mmCIF file of C-alpha atoms in Angstrom:
data_model
loop_
_atom_site.group_PDB
_atom_site.id
_atom_site.type_symbol
_atom_site.label_atom_id
_atom_site.label_comp_id
_atom_site.label_asym_id
_atom_site.label_seq_id
_atom_site.Cartn_x
_atom_site.Cartn_y
_atom_site.Cartn_z
ATOM 1 C CA MET A 1 0.000 0.000 0.000
ATOM 2 C CA LEU A 2 1.138 3.537 -0.731
ATOM 3 C CA ASN A 3 2.308 5.761 2.127
ATOM 4 C CA ILE A 4 1.307 9.438 1.906
ATOM 5 C CA TYR A 5 3.353 12.096 3.656
ATOM 6 C CA SER A 6 4.342 15.755 3.543
ATOM 7 C CA ASP A 7 7.515 17.677 4.207
ATOM 8 C CA LEU A 8 7.738 19.913 7.283
ATOM 9 C CA LEU A 9 4.577 22.014 7.323
ATOM 10 C CA PRO A 10 5.133 25.797 7.032
ATOM 11 C CA ILE A 11 4.149 28.367 9.656
ATOM 12 C CA SER A 12 1.514 29.711 7.267
ATOM 13 C CA PHE A 13 -0.280 26.363 7.525
ATOM 14 C CA HIS A 14 -0.355 26.481 11.328
ATOM 15 C CA ASN A 15 -1.615 30.060 11.216
ATOM 16 C CA SER A 16 -4.495 29.158 8.880
ATOM 17 C CA LYS A 17 -6.305 26.965 11.403
ATOM 18 C CA GLU A 18 -9.135 29.399 12.102
ATOM 19 C CA LYS A 19 -9.527 30.173 8.407
ATOM 20 C CA TYR A 20 -10.371 26.552 7.649
ATOM 21 C CA ARG A 21 -11.886 25.372 10.950
ATOM 22 C CA THR A 22 -15.499 26.051 10.013
ATOM 23 C CA THR A 23 -15.192 24.244 6.673
ATOM 24 C CA LEU A 24 -13.599 21.157 8.221
ATOM 25 C CA GLU A 25 -16.042 20.978 11.121
ATOM 26 C CA HIS A 26 -18.971 21.431 8.744
ATOM 27 C CA ASN A 27 -17.681 18.394 6.807
ATOM 28 C CA GLY A 28 -17.628 16.173 9.865
ATOM 29 C CA LEU A 29 -14.163 16.682 11.398
ATOM 30 C CA ASP A 30 -14.412 17.598 15.090
ATOM 31 C CA SER A 31 -12.750 20.607 16.696
ATOM 32 C CA ARG A 32 -10.215 18.518 18.597
ATOM 33 C CA PHE A 33 -9.071 16.834 15.397
ATOM 34 C CA VAL A 34 -8.739 20.191 13.608
ATOM 35 C CA ASP A 35 -6.517 21.507 16.439
ATOM 36 C CA LYS A 36 -4.358 18.376 16.232
ATOM 37 C CA LEU A 37 -4.069 18.647 12.451
ATOM 38 C CA PHE A 38 -2.889 22.267 12.386
ATOM 39 C CA ASN A 39 -0.485 21.745 15.312
ATOM 40 C CA ALA A 40 1.264 18.810 13.588
ATOM 41 C CA ASP A 41 4.723 19.160 12.056
ATOM 42 C CA PHE A 42 3.955 16.720 9.231
ATOM 43 C CA ILE A 43 1.032 14.980 7.569
ATOM 44 C CA ASN A 44 1.473 11.231 7.491
ATOM 45 C CA ASP A 45 -1.203 8.698 6.610
ATOM 46 C CA LYS A 46 0.217 6.257 9.164
ATOM 47 C CA LYS A 47 -1.082 8.611 11.855
ATOM 48 C CA LEU A 48 -4.076 9.857 9.906
ATOM 49 C CA ALA A 49 -6.996 7.704 8.780
ATOM 50 C CA TYR A 50 -7.450 7.455 5.021
ATOM 51 C CA SER A 51 -11.046 8.726 5.177
ATOM 52 C CA LYS A 52 -10.010 11.825 7.119
ATOM 53 C CA LEU A 53 -7.076 12.538 4.818
ATOM 54 C CA VAL A 54 -9.358 12.380 1.774
ATOM 55 C CA LYS A 55 -11.912 14.630 3.471
ATOM 56 C CA ILE A 56 -9.214 17.217 4.324
ATOM 57 C CA CYS A 57 -7.864 17.325 0.761
ATOM 58 C CA PHE A 58 -11.285 17.675 -0.830
ATOM 59 C CA SER A 59 -12.651 20.074 1.795
ATOM 60 C CA LEU A 60 -9.738 22.470 1.409
ATOM 61 C CA SER A 61 -9.290 22.290 -2.357
ATOM 62 C CA LEU A 62 -9.927 25.378 -4.500
ATOM 63 C CA ARG A 63 -13.225 23.904 -5.707
ATOM 64 C CA SER A 64 -14.487 23.759 -2.132
ATOM 65 C CA VAL A 65 -12.957 26.960 -0.739
ATOM 66 C CA GLY A 66 -12.541 29.622 -3.416
ATOM 67 C CA ASN A 67 -9.572 31.377 -1.789
ATOM 68 C CA SER A 68 -7.898 28.235 -0.435
ATOM 69 C CA ASP A 69 -4.105 28.076 -0.463
ATOM 70 C CA PHE A 70 -3.995 24.642 1.193
ATOM 71 C CA ASP A 71 -2.548 22.953 -1.908
ATOM 72 C CA ASN A 72 0.321 25.455 -1.942
ATOM 73 C CA MET A 73 1.109 25.024 1.749
ATOM 74 C CA VAL A 74 0.712 21.241 1.884
ATOM 75 C CA VAL A 75 2.255 19.285 -0.982
ATOM 76 C CA LEU A 76 1.644 15.602 -0.419
ATOM 77 C CA LYS A 77 3.956 12.871 -1.714
ATOM 78 C CA GLY A 78 3.681 9.089 -1.966
ATOM 79 C CA LYS A 79 6.054 6.167 -1.621
ATOM 80 C CA ASN A 80 5.765 2.422 -1.152
ATOM 81 C CA ASP A 81 7.104 0.335 1.737
ATOM 82 C CA ALA A 82 10.465 0.030 -0.046
ATOM 83 C CA GLY A 83 10.791 3.830 -0.141
ATOM 84 C CA LYS A 84 10.174 4.218 -3.887
ATOM 85 C CA GLU A 85 8.408 7.463 -4.778
ATOM 86 C CA VAL A 86 5.274 7.099 -6.881
ATOM 87 C CA THR A 87 6.102 10.334 -8.729
ATOM 88 C CA ASP A 88 9.387 12.139 -9.303
ATOM 89 C CA LYS A 89 7.916 15.587 -8.562
ATOM 90 C CA PRO A 90 4.588 17.032 -7.390
ATOM 91 C CA TYR A 91 1.904 17.462 -10.024
ATOM 92 C CA LYS A 92 1.327 21.070 -11.067
ATOM 93 C CA TYR A 93 -2.473 20.775 -10.921
ATOM 94 C CA ASP A 94 -4.488 19.165 -8.114
ATOM 95 C CA ASN A 95 -1.479 17.291 -6.769
ATOM 96 C CA ASN A 96 -3.153 16.278 -3.518
ATOM 97 C CA LEU A 97 -6.332 15.017 -5.154
ATOM 98 C CA LYS A 98 -4.309 12.935 -7.608
ATOM 99 C CA LEU A 99 -2.318 11.451 -4.716
ATOM 100 C CA MET A 100 -5.583 10.566 -2.953
ATOM 101 C CA PHE A 101 -6.756 8.787 -6.107
ATOM 102 C CA ILE A 102 -3.533 6.750 -6.343
ATOM 103 C CA LEU A 103 -3.748 5.986 -2.606
ATOM 104 C CA ASN A 104 -7.298 4.747 -3.131
ATOM 105 C CA TYR A 105 -6.028 2.392 -5.856
ATOM 106 C CA SER A 106 -3.300 1.061 -3.584
ATOM 107 C CA LYS A 107 -5.951 0.139 -1.006
ATOM 108 C CA LYS A 108 -7.535 -2.147 -3.613
ATOM 109 C CA LEU A 109 -4.427 -4.343 -3.814
ATOM 110 C CA TYR A 110 -3.124 -2.873 -7.068
ATOM 111 C CA LEU A 111 0.455 -3.736 -7.959
ATOM 112 C CA TRP A 112 3.269 -1.192 -7.767
ATOM 113 C CA GLN A 113 3.672 -1.146 -11.547
ATOM 114 C CA GLY A 114 -0.035 -0.342 -11.772
ATOM 115 C CA LEU A 115 0.332 2.643 -9.425
ATOM 116 C CA LYS A 116 3.369 3.856 -11.372
ATOM 117 C CA SER A 117 1.390 3.551 -14.588
ATOM 118 C CA ILE A 118 -1.338 5.836 -13.209
ATOM 119 C CA SER A 119 1.291 8.276 -11.978
ATOM 120 C CA ASN A 120 3.013 8.276 -15.370
ATOM 121 C CA ASN A 121 -0.303 9.001 -17.073
ATOM 122 C CA PHE A 122 -0.828 11.999 -14.793
ATOM 123 C CA ASP A 123 2.690 13.128 -15.736
ATOM 124 C CA ASN A 124 1.906 12.693 -19.432
ATOM 125 C CA ILE A 125 -1.300 14.738 -19.357
ATOM 126 C CA GLU A 126 0.391 17.589 -17.487
ATOM 127 C CA ARG A 127 1.636 19.018 -20.774
ATOM 128 C CA PHE A 128 -2.020 19.377 -21.822
ATOM 129 C CA GLU A 129 -2.953 20.924 -18.464
ATOM 130 C CA VAL A 130 -0.191 23.495 -18.929
ATOM 131 C CA GLU A 131 -1.244 24.085 -22.532
ATOM 132 C CA HIS A 132 -4.885 24.680 -21.536
ATOM 133 C CA ASN A 133 -3.924 26.365 -18.249
ATOM 134 C CA LYS A 134 -6.314 24.245 -16.186
ATOM 135 C CA SER A 135 -6.552 20.960 -14.339
ATOM 136 C CA VAL A 136 -7.716 17.860 -16.168
ATOM 137 C CA LEU A 137 -10.721 17.999 -13.811
ATOM 138 C CA ASP A 138 -11.899 20.985 -15.847
ATOM 139 C CA PHE A 139 -11.265 19.489 -19.285
ATOM 140 C CA THR A 140 -14.025 19.520 -21.872
ATOM 141 C CA LYS A 141 -14.638 16.825 -24.460
ATOM 142 C CA ALA A 142 -12.670 18.935 -26.977
ATOM 143 C CA ASP A 143 -9.724 19.067 -24.553
ATOM 144 C CA MET A 144 -9.815 15.295 -24.173
ATOM 145 C CA LEU A 145 -9.935 14.806 -27.925
ATOM 146 C CA SER A 146 -6.743 16.858 -28.198
ATOM 147 C CA ILE A 147 -5.062 14.186 -26.040
ATOM 148 C CA VAL A 148 -6.354 11.408 -28.322
ATOM 149 C CA LYS A 149 -5.222 13.352 -31.386
ATOM 150 C CA TYR A 150 -1.729 13.835 -29.927
ATOM 151 C CA TYR A 151 -1.292 10.134 -29.115
ATOM 152 C CA ARG A 152 -2.543 9.021 -32.524
ATOM 153 C CA GLU A 153 -0.300 11.449 -34.407
ATOM 154 C CA LYS A 154 2.671 10.165 -32.415
ATOM 155 C CA TYR A 155 1.712 6.605 -33.438
ATOM 156 C CA ILE A 156 1.420 5.578 -29.811
ATOM 157 C CA ASN A 157 -0.494 2.296 -29.552
ATOM 158 C CA TYR A 158 -4.169 2.148 -28.695
ATOM 159 C CA ILE A 159 -3.698 0.343 -25.350
ATOM 160 C CA THR A 160 -1.440 3.126 -24.071
ATOM 161 C CA TYR A 161 -3.756 6.036 -24.696
ATOM 162 C CA ARG A 162 -6.892 4.040 -23.869
ATOM 163 C CA LYS A 163 -5.348 3.390 -20.440
ATOM 164 C CA CYS A 164 -4.519 7.086 -20.066
ATOM 165 C CA ILE A 165 -8.101 8.136 -20.860
ATOM 166 C CA ALA A 166 -9.486 5.409 -18.586
ATOM 167 C CA ASP A 167 -7.303 6.593 -15.683
ATOM 168 C CA ILE A 168 -8.426 10.202 -16.158
ATOM 169 C CA SER A 169 -12.064 9.098 -16.319
ATOM 170 C CA GLU A 170 -11.762 7.074 -13.114
ATOM 171 C CA PHE A 171 -9.980 9.976 -11.402
ATOM 172 C CA ILE A 172 -12.875 12.273 -12.289
ATOM 173 C CA ASP A 173 -15.418 9.726 -11.009
ATOM 174 C CA PHE A 174 -13.423 9.505 -7.765
ATOM 175 C CA CYS A 175 -13.491 13.307 -7.425
ATOM 176 C CA VAL A 176 -17.212 13.568 -8.218
ATOM 177 C CA GLU A 177 -17.952 11.014 -5.487
ATOM 178 C CA ASN A 178 -15.818 12.749 -2.850
ATOM 179 C CA PHE A 179 -17.033 16.252 -3.689
ATOM 180 C CA GLU A 180 -20.613 15.030 -3.405
ATOM 181 C CA ALA A 181 -19.781 13.607 0.041
ATOM 182 C CA ILE A 182 -19.021 17.157 1.274
ATOM 183 C CA HIS A 183 -21.910 18.718 -0.696
ATOM 184 C CA VAL A 184 -19.739 20.450 -3.287
ATOM 185 C CA VAL A 185 -21.206 20.532 -6.789
ATOM 186 C CA TYR A 186 -18.763 19.300 -9.407
ATOM 187 C CA LYS A 187 -19.867 17.907 -12.766
ATOM 188 C CA ARG A 188 -17.747 16.214 -15.365
ATOM 189 C CA ASN A 189 -17.765 17.640 -18.905
ATOM 190 C CA TRP A 190 -17.261 14.458 -20.923
ATOM 191 C CA SER A 191 -17.720 10.711 -20.734
ATOM 192 C CA TYR A 192 -15.212 7.952 -21.354
ATOM 193 C CA LYS A 193 -17.367 6.290 -24.019
ATOM 194 C CA GLU A 194 -17.890 9.413 -26.109
ATOM 195 C CA VAL A 195 -14.134 10.040 -26.230
ATOM 196 C CA ILE A 196 -13.196 6.416 -26.980
ATOM 197 C CA ASN A 197 -15.914 6.177 -29.625
ATOM 198 C CA THR A 198 -14.144 8.852 -31.685
ATOM 199 C CA ILE A 199 -11.313 6.388 -32.345
ATOM 200 C CA PRO A 200 -11.734 4.570 -35.697
ATOM 201 C CA GLN A 201 -12.812 0.957 -35.252
ATOM 202 C CA THR A 202 -9.724 -0.202 -37.146
ATOM 203 C CA LYS A 203 -7.525 1.350 -34.457
ATOM 204 C CA MET A 204 -9.283 -0.404 -31.607
ATOM 205 C CA MET A 205 -8.014 -3.681 -30.278
ATOM 206 C CA ASN A 206 -9.643 -7.080 -30.748
ATOM 207 C CA ARG A 207 -11.662 -8.099 -27.697
ATOM 208 C CA PHE A 208 -10.046 -11.548 -27.744
ATOM 209 C CA PHE A 209 -6.608 -12.482 -26.398
ATOM 210 C CA THR A 210 -3.711 -14.108 -28.191
ATOM 211 C CA LEU A 211 -1.460 -16.636 -26.495
ATOM 212 C CA LYS A 212 1.159 -13.888 -26.233
ATOM 213 C CA ASP A 213 -1.379 -11.637 -24.464
ATOM 214 C CA ILE A 214 -2.067 -14.345 -21.882
ATOM 215 C CA LYS A 215 1.652 -14.976 -21.353
ATOM 216 C CA ASP A 216 2.351 -11.256 -20.944
ATOM 217 C CA ILE A 217 -0.311 -11.057 -18.238
ATOM 218 C CA VAL A 218 0.552 -14.161 -16.226
ATOM 219 C CA LYS A 219 4.333 -13.634 -16.329
ATOM 220 C CA ASN A 220 3.908 -10.670 -13.948
ATOM 221 C CA GLU A 221 1.976 -12.697 -11.397
ATOM 222 C CA ASP A 222 4.020 -13.948 -8.441
ATOM 223 C CA CYS A 223 1.582 -16.628 -7.307
ATOM 224 C CA LEU A 224 1.619 -19.543 -9.739
ATOM 225 C CA GLN A 225 -1.655 -20.900 -8.338
ATOM 226 C CA ASN A 226 -3.210 -17.751 -9.758
ATOM 227 C CA ALA A 227 -1.181 -17.734 -12.980
ATOM 228 C CA ILE A 228 -2.148 -21.224 -14.121
ATOM 229 C CA VAL A 229 -5.917 -20.519 -14.165
ATOM 230 C CA PRO A 230 -5.980 -18.389 -17.373
ATOM 231 C CA LEU A 231 -3.558 -20.841 -19.003
ATOM 232 C CA LEU A 232 -5.858 -23.771 -18.231
ATOM 233 C CA VAL A 233 -8.893 -21.941 -19.603
ATOM 234 C CA PHE A 234 -7.039 -20.845 -22.760
ATOM 235 C CA SER A 235 -5.812 -24.427 -23.309
ATOM 236 C CA GLY A 236 -9.339 -25.852 -23.271
ATOM 237 C CA VAL A 237 -9.992 -27.133 -19.740
ATOM 238 C CA ARG A 238 -13.631 -26.600 -18.794
ATOM 239 C CA LEU A 239 -14.930 -24.764 -15.713
ATOM 240 C CA SER A 240 -18.604 -24.995 -14.834
ATOM 241 C CA LYS A 241 -21.129 -24.861 -12.001
ATOM 242 C CA VAL A 242 -22.432 -28.154 -13.399
ATOM 243 C CA ASP A 243 -20.431 -30.880 -11.677
ATOM 244 C CA SER A 244 -20.248 -33.208 -14.682
ATOM 245 C CA LEU A 245 -18.713 -30.421 -16.798
ATOM 246 C CA ASN A 246 -16.421 -28.967 -14.124
ATOM 247 C CA GLU A 247 -13.051 -30.378 -15.188
ATOM 248 C CA MET A 248 -10.648 -27.761 -13.822
ATOM 249 C CA VAL A 249 -11.271 -28.262 -10.108
ATOM 250 C CA LYS A 250 -10.928 -32.066 -10.433
ATOM 251 C CA ILE A 251 -7.475 -32.270 -12.036
ATOM 252 C CA LYS A 252 -5.184 -34.309 -9.776
ATOM 253 C CA GLU A 253 -1.478 -33.562 -9.459
ATOM 254 C CA GLU A 254 -0.570 -36.938 -10.983
ATOM 255 C CA GLU A 255 -2.711 -36.253 -14.068
ATOM 256 C CA LEU A 256 -0.129 -33.919 -15.587
ATOM 257 C CA ALA A 257 1.771 -35.640 -18.405
ATOM 258 C CA LYS A 258 4.692 -34.412 -20.507
ATOM 259 C CA ASP A 259 2.659 -32.198 -22.816
ATOM 260 C CA SER A 260 -0.949 -32.756 -21.796
ATOM 261 C CA ILE A 261 -3.433 -32.998 -18.940
ATOM 262 C CA HIS A 262 -5.497 -36.119 -18.457
ATOM 263 C CA ILE A 263 -9.147 -35.232 -17.896
ATOM 264 C CA ASN A 264 -11.100 -38.009 -16.223
ATOM 265 C CA ASN A 265 -14.569 -36.508 -15.933
ATOM 266 C CA SER A 266 -17.962 -38.145 -15.618
ATOM 267 C CA ASP A 267 -19.208 -37.067 -19.067
ATOM 268 C CA MET A 268 -15.984 -37.777 -21.022
ATOM 269 C CA SER A 269 -12.337 -38.690 -20.592
ATOM 270 C CA ARG A 270 -9.838 -36.875 -22.768
ATOM 271 C CA GLU A 271 -6.336 -35.446 -23.075
ATOM 272 C CA VAL A 272 -5.875 -31.677 -23.261
ATOM 273 C CA LYS A 273 -2.662 -30.660 -25.015
ATOM 274 C CA VAL A 274 -0.809 -27.649 -23.570
ATOM 275 C CA THR A 275 2.255 -25.693 -24.684
ATOM 276 C CA PRO A 276 5.647 -26.498 -23.101
ATOM 277 C CA GLN A 277 5.672 -23.121 -21.347
ATOM 278 C CA ALA A 278 2.170 -23.669 -19.940
ATOM 279 C CA MET A 279 3.189 -27.117 -18.697
ATOM 280 C CA GLN A 280 6.217 -25.577 -16.990
ATOM 281 C CA TYR A 281 3.895 -23.197 -15.126
ATOM 282 C CA LEU A 282 1.704 -26.137 -14.084
ATOM 283 C CA GLN A 283 4.654 -28.208 -12.851
ATOM 284 C CA ASP A 284 6.189 -25.255 -10.990
ATOM 285 C CA SER A 285 2.855 -24.517 -9.305
ATOM 286 C CA LEU A 286 2.989 -27.968 -7.676
ATOM 287 C CA LYS A 287 6.183 -26.925 -5.880
ATOM 288 C CA GLU A 288 4.654 -23.721 -4.517
ATOM 289 C CA ASP A 289 3.944 -23.858 -0.781
ATOM 290 C CA TYR A 290 3.530 -20.230 0.257
ATOM 291 C CA TYR A 291 2.170 -17.012 -1.182
ATOM 292 C CA THR A 292 3.098 -13.489 -0.081
ATOM 293 C CA MET A 293 0.013 -11.287 -0.142
ATOM 294 C CA LYS A 294 0.924 -8.023 -1.869
ATOM 295 C CA TYR A 295 -1.148 -5.634 0.187
ATOM 296 C CA ASP A 296 0.197 -6.390 3.669
ATOM 297 C CA ASN A 297 3.224 -8.652 3.062
ATOM 298 C CA LYS A 298 1.667 -11.530 4.995
ATOM 299 C CA THR A 299 2.731 -15.015 3.966
ATOM 300 C CA ILE A 300 -0.029 -17.600 3.825
ATOM 301 C CA GLU A 301 0.107 -21.306 3.139
ATOM 302 C CA ILE A 302 -1.117 -22.961 -0.037
ATOM 303 C CA PRO A 303 -1.648 -26.479 1.344
ATOM 304 C CA HIS A 304 -1.364 -29.506 -0.931
ATOM 305 C CA THR A 305 -4.671 -31.317 -1.350
ATOM 306 C CA GLY A 306 -3.794 -33.751 -4.104
ATOM 307 C CA TYR A 307 -5.403 -31.481 -6.704
ATOM 308 C CA LEU A 308 -3.635 -29.194 -9.190
ATOM 309 C CA LEU A 309 -5.633 -26.146 -8.031
ATOM 310 C CA ARG A 310 -5.465 -25.593 -4.292
ATOM 311 C CA PRO A 311 -7.313 -23.160 -2.009
ATOM 312 C CA PHE A 312 -5.366 -20.531 -0.065
ATOM 313 C CA GLY A 313 -5.233 -20.591 3.728
ATOM 314 C CA TYR A 314 -4.879 -22.971 6.629
ATOM 315 C CA ASN A 315 -6.916 -25.939 7.839
ATOM 316 C CA LYS A 316 -7.907 -27.087 4.334
ATOM 317 C CA LYS A 317 -8.827 -30.753 4.123
ATOM 318 C CA ILE A 318 -6.560 -33.172 2.292
ATOM 319 C CA ASN A 319 -8.207 -34.487 -0.893
ATOM 320 C CA SER A 320 -10.559 -31.488 -0.913
ATOM 321 C CA SER A 321 -10.917 -29.647 -4.232
ATOM 322 C CA ILE A 322 -11.292 -25.907 -4.755
ATOM 323 C CA SER A 323 -14.732 -24.542 -5.623
ATOM 324 C CA GLU A 324 -15.772 -23.189 -9.030
ATOM 325 C CA ALA A 325 -16.527 -19.816 -7.388
ATOM 326 C CA ALA A 326 -12.974 -19.603 -5.991
ATOM 327 C CA VAL A 327 -11.520 -20.189 -9.470
ATOM 328 C CA GLN A 328 -13.750 -17.438 -10.913
ATOM 329 C CA LYS A 329 -12.480 -15.148 -8.145
ATOM 330 C CA ARG A 330 -8.914 -15.686 -9.368
ATOM 331 C CA LEU A 331 -9.931 -14.566 -12.864
ATOM 332 C CA ARG A 332 -11.516 -11.430 -11.368
ATOM 333 C CA TYR A 333 -8.254 -10.845 -9.536
ATOM 334 C CA PHE A 334 -6.477 -10.551 -12.899
ATOM 335 C CA GLN A 335 -9.196 -8.248 -14.261
ATOM 336 C CA HIS A 336 -8.631 -5.838 -11.356
ATOM 337 C CA ASN A 337 -4.867 -6.091 -11.015
ATOM 338 C CA TYR A 338 -3.689 -6.139 -14.636
ATOM 339 C CA LYS A 339 -5.797 -3.397 -16.203
ATOM 340 C CA GLU A 340 -2.953 -2.005 -18.282
ATOM 341 C CA GLN A 341 -2.427 -5.258 -20.189
ATOM 342 C CA ILE A 342 -6.109 -6.243 -20.323
ATOM 343 C CA ALA A 343 -7.311 -2.779 -21.405
ATOM 344 C CA ASP A 344 -10.993 -2.620 -22.455
ATOM 345 C CA ARG A 345 -11.412 -6.368 -22.734
ATOM 346 C CA LYS A 346 -13.153 -8.689 -20.298
ATOM 347 C CA PHE A 347 -10.795 -11.135 -18.639
ATOM 348 C CA ASP A 348 -13.430 -13.715 -17.815
ATOM 349 C CA TYR A 349 -13.863 -17.424 -18.439
ATOM 350 C CA SER A 350 -15.937 -17.044 -21.597
ATOM 351 C CA THR A 351 -13.637 -14.513 -23.274
ATOM 352 C CA ILE A 352 -10.433 -16.400 -22.469
ATOM 353 C CA ARG A 353 -11.941 -19.709 -23.577
ATOM 354 C CA ASN A 354 -13.150 -18.241 -26.881
ATOM 355 C CA SER A 355 -9.717 -16.642 -27.328
ATOM 356 C CA GLY A 356 -8.129 -20.071 -26.967
ATOM 357 C CA LYS A 357 -10.538 -21.520 -29.513
ATOM 358 C CA ILE A 358 -9.802 -18.768 -32.045
ATOM 359 C CA THR A 359 -6.064 -19.290 -31.602
ATOM 360 C CA ASN A 360 -6.434 -23.059 -32.034
ATOM 361 C CA ILE A 361 -8.529 -22.679 -35.217
ATOM 362 C CA SER A 362 -5.843 -20.417 -36.695
ATOM 363 C CA THR A 363 -3.162 -22.967 -35.783
ATOM 364 C CA GLN A 364 -5.115 -25.826 -37.366
ATOM 365 C CA MET A 365 -5.610 -23.824 -40.577
ATOM 366 C CA ILE A 366 -1.864 -23.121 -40.759
ATOM 367 C CA LEU A 367 -1.361 -26.896 -40.540
ATOM 368 C CA GLY A 368 -3.553 -27.330 -43.620
ATOM 369 C CA TYR A 369 -7.074 -27.938 -42.314
ATOM 370 C CA ASN A 370 -9.942 -26.071 -43.956
ATOM 371 C CA ILE A 371 -11.972 -23.808 -41.686
ATOM 372 C CA ASP A 372 -14.778 -26.303 -40.996
ATOM 373 C CA ASP A 373 -12.391 -29.120 -40.058
ATOM 374 C CA ALA A 374 -10.307 -26.710 -37.961
ATOM 375 C CA VAL A 375 -13.431 -25.682 -36.068
ATOM 376 C CA TYR A 376 -14.438 -29.316 -35.463
ATOM 377 C CA GLN A 377 -10.930 -30.150 -34.184
ATOM 378 C CA THR A 378 -11.146 -27.182 -31.823
ATOM 379 C CA LEU A 379 -14.576 -28.212 -30.501
ATOM 380 C CA ILE A 380 -13.094 -31.621 -29.665
ATOM 381 C CA LYS A 381 -10.002 -30.132 -28.010
ATOM 382 C CA PHE A 382 -12.145 -27.862 -25.826
ATOM 383 C CA GLY A 383 -14.569 -30.631 -24.851
ATOM 384 C CA ASP A 384 -17.596 -29.056 -26.517
ATOM 385 C CA VAL A 385 -18.303 -32.171 -28.587
ATOM 386 C CA ASP A 386 -17.143 -35.767 -28.425
ATOM 387 C CA GLU A 387 -15.095 -37.087 -31.337
ATOM 388 C CA LYS A 388 -17.831 -39.667 -31.972
ATOM 389 C CA GLU A 389 -20.263 -36.827 -32.795
ATOM 390 C CA ILE A 390 -18.363 -35.840 -35.960
ATOM 391 C CA LEU A 391 -17.554 -39.312 -37.309
ATOM 392 C CA GLY A 392 -19.417 -39.818 -40.557
ATOM 393 C CA LYS A 393 -22.184 -37.259 -40.631
ATOM 394 C CA PRO A 394 -21.862 -34.797 -37.687
ATOM 395 C CA THR A 395 -24.787 -34.718 -35.282
ATOM 396 C CA LYS A 396 -27.108 -31.694 -35.265
ATOM 397 C CA ARG A 397 -25.582 -30.559 -31.970
ATOM 398 C CA ALA A 398 -22.082 -30.751 -33.454
ATOM 399 C CA GLN A 399 -23.192 -28.895 -36.591
ATOM 400 C CA TYR A 400 -24.787 -26.100 -34.568
ATOM 401 C CA SER A 401 -21.706 -25.804 -32.315
ATOM 402 C CA MET A 402 -19.508 -25.652 -35.428
ATOM 403 C CA TYR A 403 -21.674 -22.926 -36.983
ATOM 404 C CA LYS A 404 -21.581 -20.733 -33.848
ATOM 405 C CA LEU A 405 -17.815 -21.072 -33.355
ATOM 406 C CA ARG A 406 -17.160 -20.506 -37.074
ATOM 407 C CA GLN A 407 -19.119 -17.228 -36.888
ATOM 408 C CA THR A 408 -17.207 -16.149 -33.772
ATOM 409 C CA PHE A 409 -13.890 -16.901 -35.496
ATOM 410 C CA LEU A 410 -14.762 -14.966 -38.673
ATOM 411 C CA LYS A 411 -15.978 -11.982 -36.665
ATOM 412 C CA ALA A 412 -12.799 -11.985 -34.579
ATOM 413 C CA LYS A 413 -10.706 -12.044 -37.741
ATOM 414 C CA ASN A 414 -12.828 -9.282 -39.316
ATOM 415 C CA LYS A 415 -13.824 -11.609 -42.144
ATOM 416 C CA LYS A 416 -17.548 -11.283 -41.538
#
């Protein structure tokens, strides 16, 4: 989690206590707290509750108090537990509010590289704030489009400037919420969708993931028990609330072969081929015994249960499998913690599974299969149909499954 602090507070800050007392007390901070705040030598979030720190920054900002000089007297900074600063220098516009936004992200277990990415985006938009002589909080839709135009003309990739616009949008939502909490009227002048929708469709990214996308996401994850879940889904292992279809939670440690996973499920037994790199992740995950939780540096046990996927925590029963809901939670973990790589896409079971199917169809076609045969081979690999269903004349169920997946593939490849 990020630590917020200030340098030694100036005399002018101590002398402004009575100027700001009424505002702070009106917003729910008691008189005793106000005295303590203005008598302090420093501001430090280790001694000051997050909620109170946010309320102070928003209550004493220029939008709340027209003649406020709080932001000039108190310049907040942020660093992690290792002492790394989240920004090289204070932001020129709304520094304290931006620090509160980054602090709020750090409370949600976001990784350090994620916090630095937000900080870098604030640094990048500062040139536009200087150019327009106003904070990004006051930007109009036209101002935002100037940012998009700049990034596109510099040939900066879509993910980069999409993330920048998304961060700004979330920052504004954060400010709207906190201004409303102290009864200050602040309205945003543009929406994320109307800005993004100005980007030509050809410049926007495909909603599906490639194998490289998946690898780029999981390689940054320290806990292999988390990392292997997207790889299993992408490779074709099924996850379902229906017990007979729920393959992933039932994989035993001994069912990993050299290049495949043996699936011994009630509705069908099969072998799921995986890449050498994916298999290495799976094998390494079996050796993992402990996981360091990023937000408070606690180390918790990942007990062996006999299954490939194991629940976190103590007192788990031997030979007890993880639940389908717990696996879905790990996918949501990636969605929240790897926003920069995932961008606008959904990182859920359905999207990742369809991404794996699209990749496999492309691979089969490179090997010489026509599109229909490639689709049938993929349906078999992913357990959607049994091989017996396509021998001779395919069953109606197999034909319908082939048609749907074929349409999904063509749409993903912009051939439809």
